mmCIF file of N, CA and C in Angstrom:
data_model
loop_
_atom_site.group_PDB
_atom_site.id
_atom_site.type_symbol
_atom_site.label_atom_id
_atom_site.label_comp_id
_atom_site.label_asym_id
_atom_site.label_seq_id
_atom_site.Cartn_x
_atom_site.Cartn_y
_atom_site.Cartn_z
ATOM 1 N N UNK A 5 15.086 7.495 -0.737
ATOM 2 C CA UNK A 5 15.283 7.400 0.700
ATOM 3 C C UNK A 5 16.058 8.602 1.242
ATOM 4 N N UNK A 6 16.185 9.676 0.401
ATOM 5 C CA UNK A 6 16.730 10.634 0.862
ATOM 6 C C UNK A 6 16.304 11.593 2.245
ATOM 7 N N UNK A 7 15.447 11.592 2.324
ATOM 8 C CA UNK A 7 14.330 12.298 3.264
ATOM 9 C C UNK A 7 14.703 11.530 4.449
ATOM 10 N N UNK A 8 15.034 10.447 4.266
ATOM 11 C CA UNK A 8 15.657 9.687 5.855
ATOM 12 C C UNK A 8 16.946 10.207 6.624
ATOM 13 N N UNK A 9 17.223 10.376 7.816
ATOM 14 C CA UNK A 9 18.219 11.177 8.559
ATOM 15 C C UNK A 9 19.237 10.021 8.591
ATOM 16 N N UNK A 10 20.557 10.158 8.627
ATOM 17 C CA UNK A 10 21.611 9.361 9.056
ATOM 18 C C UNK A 10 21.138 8.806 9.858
ATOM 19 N N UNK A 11 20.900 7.079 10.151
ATOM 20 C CA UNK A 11 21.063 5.877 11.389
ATOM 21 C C UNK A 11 19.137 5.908 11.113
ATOM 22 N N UNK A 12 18.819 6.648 10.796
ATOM 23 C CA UNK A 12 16.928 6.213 11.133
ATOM 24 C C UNK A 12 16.431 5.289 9.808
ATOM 25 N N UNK A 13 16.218 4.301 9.981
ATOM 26 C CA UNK A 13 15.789 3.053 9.253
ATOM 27 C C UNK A 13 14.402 3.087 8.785
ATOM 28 N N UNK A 14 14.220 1.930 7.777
ATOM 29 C CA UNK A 14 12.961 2.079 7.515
ATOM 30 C C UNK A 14 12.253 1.395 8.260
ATOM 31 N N UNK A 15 12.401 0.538 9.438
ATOM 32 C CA UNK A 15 11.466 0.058 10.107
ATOM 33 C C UNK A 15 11.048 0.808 11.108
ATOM 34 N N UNK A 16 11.516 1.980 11.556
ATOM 35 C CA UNK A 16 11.568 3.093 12.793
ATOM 36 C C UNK A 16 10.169 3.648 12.470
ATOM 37 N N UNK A 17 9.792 3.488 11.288
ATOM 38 C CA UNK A 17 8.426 4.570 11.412
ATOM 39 C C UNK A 17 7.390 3.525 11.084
ATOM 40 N N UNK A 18 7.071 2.294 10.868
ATOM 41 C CA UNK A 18 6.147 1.352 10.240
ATOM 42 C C UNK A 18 4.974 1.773 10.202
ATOM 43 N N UNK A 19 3.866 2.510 11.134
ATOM 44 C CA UNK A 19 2.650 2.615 11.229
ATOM 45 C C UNK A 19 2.584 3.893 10.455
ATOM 46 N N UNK A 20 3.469 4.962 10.186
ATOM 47 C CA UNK A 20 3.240 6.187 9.603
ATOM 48 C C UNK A 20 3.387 5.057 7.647
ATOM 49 N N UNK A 21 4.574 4.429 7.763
ATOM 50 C CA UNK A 21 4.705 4.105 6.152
ATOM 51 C C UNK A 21 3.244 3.372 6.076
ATOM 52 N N UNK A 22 2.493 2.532 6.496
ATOM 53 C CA UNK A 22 1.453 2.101 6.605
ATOM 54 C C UNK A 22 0.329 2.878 6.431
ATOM 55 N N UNK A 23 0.214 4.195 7.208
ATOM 56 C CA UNK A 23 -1.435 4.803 7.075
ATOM 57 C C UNK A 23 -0.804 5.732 5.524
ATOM 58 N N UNK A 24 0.665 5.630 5.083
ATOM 59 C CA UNK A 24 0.645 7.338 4.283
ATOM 60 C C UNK A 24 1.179 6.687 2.792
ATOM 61 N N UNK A 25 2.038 5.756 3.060
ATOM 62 C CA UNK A 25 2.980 5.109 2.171
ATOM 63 C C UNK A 25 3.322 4.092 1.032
ATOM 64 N N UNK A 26 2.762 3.412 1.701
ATOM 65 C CA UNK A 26 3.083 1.663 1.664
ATOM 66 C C UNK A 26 1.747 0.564 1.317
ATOM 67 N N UNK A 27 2.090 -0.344 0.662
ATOM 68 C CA UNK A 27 1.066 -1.086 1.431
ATOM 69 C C UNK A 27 2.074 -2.179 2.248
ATOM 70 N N UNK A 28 1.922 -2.479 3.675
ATOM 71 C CA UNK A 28 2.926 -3.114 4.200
ATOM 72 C C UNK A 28 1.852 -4.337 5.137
ATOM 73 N N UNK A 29 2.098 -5.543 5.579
ATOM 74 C CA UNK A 29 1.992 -5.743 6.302
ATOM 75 C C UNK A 29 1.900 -7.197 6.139
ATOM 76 N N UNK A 30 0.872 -8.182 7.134
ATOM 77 C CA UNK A 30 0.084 -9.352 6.801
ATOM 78 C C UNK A 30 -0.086 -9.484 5.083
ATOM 79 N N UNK A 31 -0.648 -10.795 4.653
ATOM 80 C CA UNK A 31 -1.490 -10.986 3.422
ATOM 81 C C UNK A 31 -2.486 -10.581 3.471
ATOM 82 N N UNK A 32 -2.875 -10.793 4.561
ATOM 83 C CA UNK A 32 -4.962 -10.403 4.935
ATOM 84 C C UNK A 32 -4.848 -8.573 5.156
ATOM 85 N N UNK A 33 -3.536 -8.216 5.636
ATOM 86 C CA UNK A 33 -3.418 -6.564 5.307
ATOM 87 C C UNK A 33 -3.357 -5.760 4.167
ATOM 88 N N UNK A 34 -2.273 -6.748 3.332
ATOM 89 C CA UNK A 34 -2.066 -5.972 2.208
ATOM 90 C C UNK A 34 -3.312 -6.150 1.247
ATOM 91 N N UNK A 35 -4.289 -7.186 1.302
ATOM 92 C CA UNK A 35 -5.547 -7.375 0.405
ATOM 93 C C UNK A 35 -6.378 -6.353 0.859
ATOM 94 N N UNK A 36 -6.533 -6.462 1.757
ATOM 95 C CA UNK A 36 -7.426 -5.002 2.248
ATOM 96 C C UNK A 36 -6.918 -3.709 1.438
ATOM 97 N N UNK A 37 -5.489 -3.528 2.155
ATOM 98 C CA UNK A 37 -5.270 -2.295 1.718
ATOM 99 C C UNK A 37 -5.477 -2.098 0.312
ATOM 100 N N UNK A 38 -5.280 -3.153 -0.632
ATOM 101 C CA UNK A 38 -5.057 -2.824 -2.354
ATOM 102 C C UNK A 38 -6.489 -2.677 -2.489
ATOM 103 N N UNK A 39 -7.372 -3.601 -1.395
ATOM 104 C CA UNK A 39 -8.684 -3.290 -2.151
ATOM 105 C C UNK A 39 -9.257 -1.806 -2.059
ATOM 106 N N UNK A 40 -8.634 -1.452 -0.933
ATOM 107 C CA UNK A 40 -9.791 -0.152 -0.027
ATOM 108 C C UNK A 40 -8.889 1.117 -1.036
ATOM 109 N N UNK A 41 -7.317 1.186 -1.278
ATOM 110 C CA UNK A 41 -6.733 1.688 -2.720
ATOM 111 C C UNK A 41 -7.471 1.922 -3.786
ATOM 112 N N UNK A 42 -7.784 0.516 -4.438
ATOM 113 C CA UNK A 42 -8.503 0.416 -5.749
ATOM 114 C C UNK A 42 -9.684 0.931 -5.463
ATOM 115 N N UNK A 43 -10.526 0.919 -4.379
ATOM 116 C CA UNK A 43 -11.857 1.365 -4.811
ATOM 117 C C UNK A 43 -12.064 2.740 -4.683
ATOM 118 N N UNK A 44 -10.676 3.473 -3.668
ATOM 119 C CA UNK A 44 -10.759 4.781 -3.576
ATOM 120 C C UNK A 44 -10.445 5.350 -4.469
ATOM 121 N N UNK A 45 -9.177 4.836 -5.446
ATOM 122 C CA UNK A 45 -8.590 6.070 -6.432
ATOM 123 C C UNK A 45 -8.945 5.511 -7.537
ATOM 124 N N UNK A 46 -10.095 4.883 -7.982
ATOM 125 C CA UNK A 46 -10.218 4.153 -9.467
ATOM 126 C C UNK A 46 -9.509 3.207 -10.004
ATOM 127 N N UNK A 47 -8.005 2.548 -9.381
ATOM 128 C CA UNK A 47 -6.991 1.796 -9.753
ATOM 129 C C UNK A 47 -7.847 0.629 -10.640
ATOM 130 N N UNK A 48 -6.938 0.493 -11.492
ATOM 131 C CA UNK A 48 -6.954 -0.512 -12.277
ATOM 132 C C UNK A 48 -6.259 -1.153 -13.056
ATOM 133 N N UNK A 49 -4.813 -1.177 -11.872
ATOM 134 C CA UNK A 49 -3.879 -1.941 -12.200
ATOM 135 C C UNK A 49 -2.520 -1.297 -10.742
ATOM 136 N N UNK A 50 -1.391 -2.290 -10.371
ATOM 137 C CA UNK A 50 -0.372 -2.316 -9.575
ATOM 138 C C UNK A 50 0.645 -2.693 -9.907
ATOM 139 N N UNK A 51 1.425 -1.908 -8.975
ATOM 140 C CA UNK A 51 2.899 -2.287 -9.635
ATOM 141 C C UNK A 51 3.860 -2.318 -8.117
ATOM 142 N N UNK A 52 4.229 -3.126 -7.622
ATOM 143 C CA UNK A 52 5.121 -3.378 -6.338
ATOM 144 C C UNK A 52 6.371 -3.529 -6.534
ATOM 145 N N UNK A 53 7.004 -2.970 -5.529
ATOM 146 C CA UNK A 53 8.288 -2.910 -5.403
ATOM 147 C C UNK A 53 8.899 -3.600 -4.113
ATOM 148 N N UNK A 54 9.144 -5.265 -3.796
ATOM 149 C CA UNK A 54 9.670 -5.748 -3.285
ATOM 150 C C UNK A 54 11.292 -5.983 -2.640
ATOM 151 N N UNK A 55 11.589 -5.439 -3.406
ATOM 152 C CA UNK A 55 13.187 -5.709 -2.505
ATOM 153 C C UNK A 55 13.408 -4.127 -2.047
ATOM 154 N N UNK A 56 13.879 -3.670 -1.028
ATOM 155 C CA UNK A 56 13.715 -2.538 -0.295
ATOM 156 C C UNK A 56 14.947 -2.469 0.292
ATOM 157 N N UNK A 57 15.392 -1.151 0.386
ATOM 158 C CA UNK A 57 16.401 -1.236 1.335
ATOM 159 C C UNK A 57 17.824 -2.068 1.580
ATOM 160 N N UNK A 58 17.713 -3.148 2.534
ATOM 161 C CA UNK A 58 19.183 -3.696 2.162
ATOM 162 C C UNK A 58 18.933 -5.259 2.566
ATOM 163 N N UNK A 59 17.320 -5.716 2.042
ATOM 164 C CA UNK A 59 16.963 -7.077 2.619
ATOM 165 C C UNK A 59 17.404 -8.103 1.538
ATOM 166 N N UNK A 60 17.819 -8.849 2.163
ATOM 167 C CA UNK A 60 18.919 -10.061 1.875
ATOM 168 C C UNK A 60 18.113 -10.611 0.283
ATOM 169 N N UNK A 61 18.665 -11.470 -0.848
ATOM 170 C CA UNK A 61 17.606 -11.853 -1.774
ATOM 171 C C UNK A 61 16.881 -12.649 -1.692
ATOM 172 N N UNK A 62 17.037 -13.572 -0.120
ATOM 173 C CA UNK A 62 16.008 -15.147 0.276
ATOM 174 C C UNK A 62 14.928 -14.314 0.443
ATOM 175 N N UNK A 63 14.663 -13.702 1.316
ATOM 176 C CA UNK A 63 13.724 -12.879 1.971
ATOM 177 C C UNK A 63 12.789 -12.490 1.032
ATOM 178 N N UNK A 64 13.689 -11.503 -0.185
ATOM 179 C CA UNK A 64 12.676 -11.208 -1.208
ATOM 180 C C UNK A 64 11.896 -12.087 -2.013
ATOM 181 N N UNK A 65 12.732 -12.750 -2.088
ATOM 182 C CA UNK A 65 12.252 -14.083 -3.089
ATOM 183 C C UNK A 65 10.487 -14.947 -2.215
ATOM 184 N N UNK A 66 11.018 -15.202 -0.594
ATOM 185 C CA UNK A 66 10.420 -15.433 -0.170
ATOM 186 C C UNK A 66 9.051 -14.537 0.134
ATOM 187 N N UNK A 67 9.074 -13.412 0.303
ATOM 188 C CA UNK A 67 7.914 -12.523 0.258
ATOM 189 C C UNK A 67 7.411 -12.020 -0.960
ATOM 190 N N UNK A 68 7.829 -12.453 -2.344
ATOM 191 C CA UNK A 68 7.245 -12.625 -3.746
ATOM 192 C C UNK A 68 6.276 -14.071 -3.596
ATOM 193 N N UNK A 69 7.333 -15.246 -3.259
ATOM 194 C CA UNK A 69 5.865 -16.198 -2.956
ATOM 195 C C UNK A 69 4.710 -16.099 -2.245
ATOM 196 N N UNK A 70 4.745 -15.706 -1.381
ATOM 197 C CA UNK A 70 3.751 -14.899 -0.283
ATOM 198 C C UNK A 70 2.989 -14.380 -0.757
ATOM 199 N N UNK A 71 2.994 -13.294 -1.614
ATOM 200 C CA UNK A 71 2.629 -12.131 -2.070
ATOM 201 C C UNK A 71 1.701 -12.556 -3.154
ATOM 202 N N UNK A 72 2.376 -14.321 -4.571
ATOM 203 C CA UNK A 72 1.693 -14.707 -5.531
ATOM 204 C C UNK A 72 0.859 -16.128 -4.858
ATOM 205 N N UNK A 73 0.855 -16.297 -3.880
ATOM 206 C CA UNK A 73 0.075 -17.384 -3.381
ATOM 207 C C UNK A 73 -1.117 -16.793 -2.573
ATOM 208 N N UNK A 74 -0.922 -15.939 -1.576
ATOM 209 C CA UNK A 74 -1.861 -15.154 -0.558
ATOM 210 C C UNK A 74 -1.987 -14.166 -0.693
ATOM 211 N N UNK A 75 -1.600 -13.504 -1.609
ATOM 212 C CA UNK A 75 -2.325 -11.748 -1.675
ATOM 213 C C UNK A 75 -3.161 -11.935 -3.634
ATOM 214 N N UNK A 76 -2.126 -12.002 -4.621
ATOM 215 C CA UNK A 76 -2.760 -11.674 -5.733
ATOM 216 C C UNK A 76 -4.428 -12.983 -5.968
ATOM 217 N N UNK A 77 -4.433 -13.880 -5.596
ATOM 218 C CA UNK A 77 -5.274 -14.850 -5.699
ATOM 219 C C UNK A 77 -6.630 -13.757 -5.723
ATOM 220 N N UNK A 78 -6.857 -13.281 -4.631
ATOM 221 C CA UNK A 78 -7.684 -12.270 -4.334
ATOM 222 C C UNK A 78 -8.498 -11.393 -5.306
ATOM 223 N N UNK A 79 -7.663 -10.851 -6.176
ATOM 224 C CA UNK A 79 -7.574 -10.192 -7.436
ATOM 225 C C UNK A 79 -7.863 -10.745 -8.371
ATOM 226 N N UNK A 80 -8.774 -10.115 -9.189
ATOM 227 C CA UNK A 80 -9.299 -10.305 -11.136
ATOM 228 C C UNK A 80 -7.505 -10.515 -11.581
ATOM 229 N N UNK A 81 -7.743 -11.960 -12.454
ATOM 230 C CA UNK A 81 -5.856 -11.331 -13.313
ATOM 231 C C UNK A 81 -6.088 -10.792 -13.541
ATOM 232 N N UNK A 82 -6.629 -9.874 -14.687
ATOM 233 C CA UNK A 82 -6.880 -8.371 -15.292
ATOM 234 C C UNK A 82 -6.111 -7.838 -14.923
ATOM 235 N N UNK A 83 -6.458 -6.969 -13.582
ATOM 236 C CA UNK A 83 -5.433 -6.233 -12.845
ATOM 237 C C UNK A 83 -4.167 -6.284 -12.624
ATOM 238 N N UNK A 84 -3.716 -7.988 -12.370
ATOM 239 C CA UNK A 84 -2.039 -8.079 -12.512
ATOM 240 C C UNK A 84 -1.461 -7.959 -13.905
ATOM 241 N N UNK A 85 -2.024 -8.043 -14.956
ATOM 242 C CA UNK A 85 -1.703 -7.995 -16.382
ATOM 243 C C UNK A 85 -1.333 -6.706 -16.437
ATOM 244 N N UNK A 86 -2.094 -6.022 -16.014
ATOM 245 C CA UNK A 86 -1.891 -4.527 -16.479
ATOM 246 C C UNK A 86 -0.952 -3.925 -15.677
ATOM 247 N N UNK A 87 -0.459 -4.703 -13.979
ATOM 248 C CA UNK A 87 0.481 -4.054 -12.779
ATOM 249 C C UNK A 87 1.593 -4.733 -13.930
ATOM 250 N N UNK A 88 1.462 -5.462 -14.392
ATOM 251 C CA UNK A 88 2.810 -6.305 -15.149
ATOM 252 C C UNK A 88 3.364 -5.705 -16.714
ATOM 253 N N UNK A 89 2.127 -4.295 -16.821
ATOM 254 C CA UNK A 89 2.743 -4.118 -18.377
ATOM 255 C C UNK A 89 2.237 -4.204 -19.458
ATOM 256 N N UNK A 90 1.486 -5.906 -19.409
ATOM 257 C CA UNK A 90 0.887 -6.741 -20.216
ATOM 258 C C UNK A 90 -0.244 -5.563 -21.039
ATOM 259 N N UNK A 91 -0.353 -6.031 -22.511
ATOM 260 C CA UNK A 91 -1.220 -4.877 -23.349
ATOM 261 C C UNK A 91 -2.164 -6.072 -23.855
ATOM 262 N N UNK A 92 -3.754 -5.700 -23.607
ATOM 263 C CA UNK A 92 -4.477 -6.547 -23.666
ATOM 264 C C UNK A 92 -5.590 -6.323 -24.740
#
């Protein structure tokens, strides 16, 4: 987060972390995005980084359920095995 100026947050730029960055958004956003990802750069496998910045640990916790109920469902396990490490 160095590249950030004193007082400018990470929510100040959302649509730039979105088209350049991130995958951020909805469930029905972030499935898109991992898909339209995976089919562009060959992916075949993810790895997310949920707690960010200085958000509280309910929050995270709560947008990990989110994330394993309405986004990974979407997805071959395959793919989370391998975002997870897992040697198959």
């Amino acid at each position: 987060y160095s590249h950030y100026k004193p007082g400018e947050g990470l929510l100040m730029d959302v649509p730039e972390m979105r088209a350049n960055r991130t995958i951020i958004g909805t469930p029905a956003q972030c499935r898109e995005r991992i898909a339209e990802l995976t089919e562009a750069c060959g992916l075949t496998g993810w790895m997310f980084h949920l707690n960010y910045g200085q958000v509280p640990a309910e929050r995270v916790v709560e947008e990990m359920e989110i994330f394993s109920k309405e986004v990974m469902p979407a997805f071959p396990s395959g793919e989370w095995m391998l975002a997870a490490g897992a040697r198959t």
